[in-house]
Amino acid sequence: VFLADDETGREVLLKCLPAAWLPDRMKRSQFRQEVLLSCGLSHPCLAKVIAAGTIDGATVVNDLSVFSDQKR
């Protein structure tokens, strides 16, 4: 998980599938399922999924917003 700024200047968390897991079809499937399930969750203590996709045709990225009142 990485802390980054999006195009609007918001702090976001980027959750990426580890490179070592990319060849493993089961791990990729589990990660995708986690992303899909996370999209349906809504709770003040959970980060909200704001984007998901692929980079270089393989790495699935989960882009999670960080609430401004949360401490690092």
Short mmCIF file of the N, C-alpha and C atoms (twelve columns), coordinates in Angstrom:
data_MODEL
# 
_entry.id   MODEL 
# 
loop_
_atom_site.group_PDB 
_atom_site.id 
_atom_site.type_symbol 
_atom_site.label_atom_id 
_atom_site.label_alt_id 
_atom_site.label_comp_id 
_atom_site.label_asym_id 
_atom_site.label_seq_id 
_atom_site.Cartn_x 
_atom_site.Cartn_y 
_atom_site.Cartn_z 
_atom_site.pdbx_PDB_model_num 
ATOM 1   N N  . VAL A 1  0.855   -1.170  0.000   1 
ATOM 2   C CA . VAL A 1  0.000   0.000   0.000   1 
ATOM 3   C C  . VAL A 1  0.897   1.228   0.000   1 
ATOM 4   N N  . PHE A 2  0.571   2.185   -0.872  1 
ATOM 5   C CA . PHE A 2  1.369   3.396   -1.027  1 
ATOM 6   C C  . PHE A 2  0.492   4.622   -0.811  1 
ATOM 7   N N  . LEU A 3  1.058   5.667   -0.210  1 
ATOM 8   C CA . LEU A 3  0.376   6.948   -0.055  1 
ATOM 9   C C  . LEU A 3  0.755   7.815   -1.251  1 
ATOM 10  N N  . ALA A 4  -0.241  8.441   -1.877  1 
ATOM 11  C CA . ALA A 4  0.010   9.269   -3.060  1 
ATOM 12  C C  . ALA A 4  -0.986  10.427  -3.087  1 
ATOM 13  N N  . ASP A 5  -0.812  11.332  -4.031  1 
ATOM 14  C CA . ASP A 5  -1.761  12.417  -4.280  1 
ATOM 15  C C  . ASP A 5  -2.409  12.167  -5.634  1 
ATOM 16  N N  . ASP A 6  -3.740  12.334  -5.717  1 
ATOM 17  C CA . ASP A 6  -4.397  12.175  -7.011  1 
ATOM 18  C C  . ASP A 6  -4.333  13.486  -7.797  1 
ATOM 19  N N  . GLU A 7  -4.985  13.532  -8.954  1 
ATOM 20  C CA . GLU A 7  -4.936  14.705  -9.821  1 
ATOM 21  C C  . GLU A 7  -5.525  15.951  -9.180  1 
ATOM 22  N N  . THR A 8  -6.403  15.767  -8.198  1 
ATOM 23  C CA . THR A 8  -7.042  16.909  -7.539  1 
ATOM 24  C C  . THR A 8  -6.306  17.343  -6.277  1 
ATOM 25  N N  . GLY A 9  -5.222  16.642  -5.928  1 
ATOM 26  C CA . GLY A 9  -4.451  16.985  -4.740  1 
ATOM 27  C C  . GLY A 9  -4.863  16.227  -3.494  1 
ATOM 28  N N  . ARG A 10 -5.865  15.353  -3.594  1 
ATOM 29  C CA . ARG A 10 -6.278  14.556  -2.429  1 
ATOM 30  C C  . ARG A 10 -5.240  13.485  -2.129  1 
ATOM 31  N N  . GLU A 11 -5.061  13.193  -0.837  1 
ATOM 32  C CA . GLU A 11 -4.229  12.057  -0.466  1 
ATOM 33  C C  . GLU A 11 -5.031  10.784  -0.683  1 
ATOM 34  N N  . VAL A 12 -4.424  9.810   -1.332  1 
ATOM 35  C CA . VAL A 12 -5.075  8.530   -1.588  1 
ATOM 36  C C  . VAL A 12 -4.104  7.405   -1.255  1 
ATOM 37  N N  . LEU A 13 -4.647  6.239   -1.014  1 
ATOM 38  C CA . LEU A 13 -3.854  5.036   -0.841  1 
ATOM 39  C C  . LEU A 13 -3.947  4.221   -2.113  1 
ATOM 40  N N  . LEU A 14 -2.822  3.717   -2.573  1 
ATOM 41  C CA . LEU A 14 -2.803  2.836   -3.738  1 
ATOM 42  C C  . LEU A 14 -2.452  1.440   -3.255  1 
ATOM 43  N N  . LYS A 15 -3.330  0.508   -3.481  1 
ATOM 44  C CA . LYS A 15 -3.086  -0.879  -3.095  1 
ATOM 45  C C  . LYS A 15 -2.828  -1.677  -4.355  1 
ATOM 46  N N  . CYS A 16 -1.637  -2.242  -4.455  1 
ATOM 47  C CA . CYS A 16 -1.226  -2.950  -5.669  1 
ATOM 48  C C  . CYS A 16 -0.967  -4.419  -5.357  1 
ATOM 49  N N  . LEU A 17 -1.254  -5.246  -6.313  1 
ATOM 50  C CA . LEU A 17 -0.932  -6.659  -6.208  1 
ATOM 51  C C  . LEU A 17 0.587   -6.797  -6.307  1 
ATOM 52  N N  . PRO A 18 1.244   -7.480  -5.361  1 
ATOM 53  C CA . PRO A 18 2.702   -7.639  -5.427  1 
ATOM 54  C C  . PRO A 18 3.141   -8.290  -6.739  1 
ATOM 55  N N  . ALA A 19 4.237   -7.803  -7.291  1 
ATOM 56  C CA . ALA A 19 4.730   -8.294  -8.577  1 
ATOM 57  C C  . ALA A 19 4.953   -9.808  -8.571  1 
ATOM 58  N N  . ALA A 20 5.380   -10.352 -7.445  1 
ATOM 59  C CA . ALA A 20 5.627   -11.800 -7.354  1 
ATOM 60  C C  . ALA A 20 4.348   -12.612 -7.538  1 
ATOM 61  N N  . TRP A 21 3.193   -11.993 -7.308  1 
ATOM 62  C CA . TRP A 21 1.917   -12.707 -7.435  1 
ATOM 63  C C  . TRP A 21 1.317   -12.608 -8.831  1 
ATOM 64  N N  . LEU A 22 1.874   -11.757 -9.692  1 
ATOM 65  C CA . LEU A 22 1.285   -11.555 -11.016 1 
ATOM 66  C C  . LEU A 22 1.145   -12.830 -11.829 1 
ATOM 67  N N  . PRO A 23 2.136   -13.730 -11.816 1 
ATOM 68  C CA . PRO A 23 1.983   -14.956 -12.601 1 
ATOM 69  C C  . PRO A 23 0.926   -15.922 -12.048 1 
ATOM 70  N N  . ASP A 24 0.528   -15.734 -10.797 1 
ATOM 71  C CA . ASP A 24 -0.399  -16.644 -10.137 1 
ATOM 72  C C  . ASP A 24 -1.849  -16.233 -10.435 1 
ATOM 73  N N  . ARG A 25 -2.510  -16.993 -11.279 1 
ATOM 74  C CA . ARG A 25 -3.884  -16.678 -11.689 1 
ATOM 75  C C  . ARG A 25 -4.841  -16.628 -10.496 1 
ATOM 76  N N  . MET A 26 -4.655  -17.525 -9.526  1 
ATOM 77  C CA . MET A 26 -5.518  -17.563 -8.337  1 
ATOM 78  C C  . MET A 26 -5.360  -16.288 -7.497  1 
ATOM 79  N N  . LYS A 27 -4.123  -15.836 -7.305  1 
ATOM 80  C CA . LYS A 27 -3.886  -14.612 -6.519  1 
ATOM 81  C C  . LYS A 27 -4.509  -13.403 -7.214  1 
ATOM 82  N N  . ARG A 28 -4.355  -13.319 -8.549  1 
ATOM 83  C CA . ARG A 28 -4.962  -12.212 -9.293  1 
ATOM 84  C C  . ARG A 28 -6.479  -12.242 -9.160  1 
ATOM 85  N N  . SER A 29 -7.063  -13.423 -9.224  1 
ATOM 86  C CA . SER A 29 -8.509  -13.571 -9.096  1 
ATOM 87  C C  . SER A 29 -8.986  -13.171 -7.698  1 
ATOM 88  N N  . GLN A 30 -8.255  -13.589 -6.683  1 
ATOM 89  C CA . GLN A 30 -8.607  -13.238 -5.300  1 
ATOM 90  C C  . GLN A 30 -8.523  -11.725 -5.081  1 
ATOM 91  N N  . PHE A 31 -7.482  -11.107 -5.642  1 
ATOM 92  C CA . PHE A 31 -7.321  -9.659  -5.498  1 
ATOM 93  C C  . PHE A 31 -8.466  -8.920  -6.193  1 
ATOM 94  N N  . ARG A 32 -8.825  -9.371  -7.388  1 
ATOM 95  C CA . ARG A 32 -9.936  -8.760  -8.110  1 
ATOM 96  C C  . ARG A 32 -11.235 -8.910  -7.322  1 
ATOM 97  N N  . GLN A 33 -11.457 -10.081 -6.734  1 
ATOM 98  C CA . GLN A 33 -12.652 -10.309 -5.919  1 
ATOM 99  C C  . GLN A 33 -12.659 -9.372  -4.710  1 
ATOM 100 N N  . GLU A 34 -11.505 -9.173  -4.090  1 
ATOM 101 C CA . GLU A 34 -11.384 -8.248  -2.956  1 
ATOM 102 C C  . GLU A 34 -11.759 -6.828  -3.382  1 
ATOM 103 N N  . VAL A 35 -11.293 -6.415  -4.543  1 
ATOM 104 C CA . VAL A 35 -11.624 -5.083  -5.063  1 
ATOM 105 C C  . VAL A 35 -13.135 -4.961  -5.270  1 
ATOM 106 N N  . LEU A 36 -13.740 -5.951  -5.906  1 
ATOM 107 C CA . LEU A 36 -15.179 -5.912  -6.174  1 
ATOM 108 C C  . LEU A 36 -15.999 -5.892  -4.890  1 
ATOM 109 N N  . LEU A 37 -15.591 -6.689  -3.907  1 
ATOM 110 C CA . LEU A 37 -16.299 -6.694  -2.623  1 
ATOM 111 C C  . LEU A 37 -16.133 -5.367  -1.894  1 
ATOM 112 N N  . SER A 38 -14.935 -4.789  -1.960  1 
ATOM 113 C CA . SER A 38 -14.662 -3.510  -1.297  1 
ATOM 114 C C  . SER A 38 -15.524 -2.388  -1.873  1 
ATOM 115 N N  . CYS A 39 -15.814 -2.461  -3.154  1 
ATOM 116 C CA . CYS A 39 -16.639 -1.429  -3.795  1 
ATOM 117 C C  . CYS A 39 -18.037 -1.362  -3.184  1 
ATOM 118 N N  . GLY A 40 -18.517 -2.460  -2.648  1 
ATOM 119 C CA . GLY A 40 -19.863 -2.505  -2.086  1 
ATOM 120 C C  . GLY A 40 -19.939 -2.144  -0.611  1 
ATOM 121 N N  . LEU A 41 -18.795 -1.864  0.006   1 
ATOM 122 C CA . LEU A 41 -18.772 -1.550  1.427   1 
ATOM 123 C C  . LEU A 41 -18.821 -0.052  1.669   1 
ATOM 124 N N  . SER A 42 -19.506 0.337   2.733   1 
ATOM 125 C CA . SER A 42 -19.572 1.739   3.114   1 
ATOM 126 C C  . SER A 42 -19.610 1.817   4.630   1 
ATOM 127 N N  . HIS A 43 -18.550 2.387   5.217   1 
ATOM 128 C CA . HIS A 43 -18.452 2.518   6.670   1 
ATOM 129 C C  . HIS A 43 -17.452 3.625   6.973   1 
ATOM 130 N N  . PRO A 44 -17.693 4.432   8.010   1 
ATOM 131 C CA . PRO A 44 -16.781 5.542   8.328   1 
ATOM 132 C C  . PRO A 44 -15.339 5.100   8.619   1 
ATOM 133 N N  . CYS A 45 -15.149 3.876   9.045   1 
ATOM 134 C CA . CYS A 45 -13.808 3.395   9.375   1 
ATOM 135 C C  . CYS A 45 -13.110 2.694   8.205   1 
ATOM 136 N N  . LEU A 46 -13.777 2.610   7.069   1 
ATOM 137 C CA . LEU A 46 -13.189 1.963   5.895   1 
ATOM 138 C C  . LEU A 46 -12.901 2.989   4.814   1 
ATOM 139 N N  . ALA A 47 -11.781 2.797   4.132   1 
ATOM 140 C CA . ALA A 47 -11.475 3.646   2.980   1 
ATOM 141 C C  . ALA A 47 -12.418 3.287   1.841   1 
ATOM 142 N N  . LYS A 48 -12.791 4.265   1.053   1 
ATOM 143 C CA . LYS A 48 -13.724 4.057   -0.056  1 
ATOM 144 C C  . LYS A 48 -12.943 3.827   -1.346  1 
ATOM 145 N N  . VAL A 49 -13.332 2.820   -2.101  1 
ATOM 146 C CA . VAL A 49 -12.713 2.572   -3.396  1 
ATOM 147 C C  . VAL A 49 -13.182 3.665   -4.356  1 
ATOM 148 N N  . ILE A 50 -12.227 4.393   -4.938  1 
ATOM 149 C CA . ILE A 50 -12.599 5.451   -5.876  1 
ATOM 150 C C  . ILE A 50 -12.171 5.127   -7.300  1 
ATOM 151 N N  . ALA A 51 -11.303 4.112   -7.468  1 
ATOM 152 C CA . ALA A 51 -10.897 3.688   -8.805  1 
ATOM 153 C C  . ALA A 51 -10.200 2.339   -8.716  1 
ATOM 154 N N  . ALA A 52 -10.283 1.576   -9.779  1 
ATOM 155 C CA . ALA A 52 -9.575  0.299   -9.874  1 
ATOM 156 C C  . ALA A 52 -9.275  0.045   -11.336 1 
ATOM 157 N N  . GLY A 53 -8.151  -0.597  -11.615 1 
ATOM 158 C CA . GLY A 53 -7.810  -0.847  -13.004 1 
ATOM 159 C C  . GLY A 53 -6.529  -1.646  -13.133 1 
ATOM 160 N N  . THR A 54 -5.929  -1.589  -14.310 1 
ATOM 161 C CA . THR A 54 -4.686  -2.312  -14.560 1 
ATOM 162 C C  . THR A 54 -3.627  -1.354  -15.094 1 
ATOM 163 N N  . ILE A 55 -2.386  -1.719  -14.874 1 
ATOM 164 C CA . ILE A 55 -1.243  -0.979  -15.408 1 
ATOM 165 C C  . ILE A 55 -0.352  -1.987  -16.110 1 
ATOM 166 N N  . ASP A 56 0.109   -1.657  -17.273 1 
ATOM 167 C CA . ASP A 56 0.957   -2.552  -18.059 1 
ATOM 168 C C  . ASP A 56 0.290   -3.893  -18.321 1 
ATOM 169 N N  . GLY A 57 -1.043  -3.918  -18.360 1 
ATOM 170 C CA . GLY A 57 -1.766  -5.123  -18.696 1 
ATOM 171 C C  . GLY A 57 -1.795  -6.194  -17.635 1 
ATOM 172 N N  . ALA A 58 -1.213  -5.951  -16.460 1 
ATOM 173 C CA . ALA A 58 -1.167  -7.013  -15.469 1 
ATOM 174 C C  . ALA A 58 -1.457  -6.536  -14.048 1 
ATOM 175 N N  . THR A 59 -0.854  -5.489  -13.599 1 
ATOM 176 C CA . THR A 59 -0.970  -5.079  -12.209 1 
ATOM 177 C C  . THR A 59 -2.320  -4.436  -11.937 1 
ATOM 178 N N  . VAL A 60 -3.097  -5.022  -11.052 1 
ATOM 179 C CA . VAL A 60 -4.384  -4.447  -10.664 1 
ATOM 180 C C  . VAL A 60 -4.128  -3.459  -9.534  1 
ATOM 181 N N  . VAL A 61 -4.687  -2.253  -9.662  1 
ATOM 182 C CA . VAL A 61 -4.473  -1.210  -8.657  1 
ATOM 183 C C  . VAL A 61 -5.800  -0.850  -8.021  1 
ATOM 184 N N  . ASN A 62 -5.805  -0.763  -6.728  1 
ATOM 185 C CA . ASN A 62 -6.971  -0.373  -5.947  1 
ATOM 186 C C  . ASN A 62 -6.678  1.013   -5.390  1 
ATOM 187 N N  . ASP A 63 -7.446  2.026   -5.743  1 
ATOM 188 C CA . ASP A 63 -7.182  3.400   -5.344  1 
ATOM 189 C C  . ASP A 63 -8.170  3.781   -4.259  1 
ATOM 190 N N  . LEU A 64 -7.703  3.950   -3.051  1 
ATOM 191 C CA . LEU A 64 -8.571  4.165   -1.903  1 
ATOM 192 C C  . LEU A 64 -8.410  5.572   -1.350  1 
ATOM 193 N N  . SER A 65 -9.508  6.258   -1.084  1 
ATOM 194 C CA . SER A 65 -9.413  7.594   -0.532  1 
ATOM 195 C C  . SER A 65 -9.047  7.533   0.946   1 
ATOM 196 N N  . VAL A 66 -8.318  8.528   1.394   1 
ATOM 197 C CA . VAL A 66 -7.955  8.659   2.812   1 
ATOM 198 C C  . VAL A 66 -8.802  9.779   3.368   1 
ATOM 199 N N  . PHE A 67 -9.548  9.503   4.419   1 
ATOM 200 C CA . PHE A 67 -10.404 10.529  5.015   1 
ATOM 201 C C  . PHE A 67 -9.522  11.545  5.729   1 
ATOM 202 N N  . SER A 68 -9.831  12.840  5.585   1 
ATOM 203 C CA . SER A 68 -8.972  13.900  6.098   1 
ATOM 204 C C  . SER A 68 -8.839  13.886  7.613   1 
ATOM 205 N N  . ASP A 69 -9.792  13.294  8.334   1 
ATOM 206 C CA . ASP A 69 -9.701  13.268  9.793   1 
ATOM 207 C C  . ASP A 69 -8.941  12.067  10.326  1 
ATOM 208 N N  . GLN A 70 -8.487  11.169  9.454   1 
ATOM 209 C CA . GLN A 70 -7.699  10.030  9.909   1 
ATOM 210 C C  . GLN A 70 -6.257  10.444  10.095  1 
ATOM 211 N N  . LYS A 71 -5.617  9.928   11.120  1 
ATOM 212 C CA . LYS A 71 -4.209  10.206  11.367  1 
ATOM 213 C C  . LYS A 71 -3.363  9.131   10.723  1 
ATOM 214 N N  . ARG A 72 -2.171  9.497   10.311  1 
ATOM 215 C CA . ARG A 72 -1.257  8.541   9.694   1 
ATOM 216 C C  . ARG A 72 -0.630  7.662   10.729  1 
# 
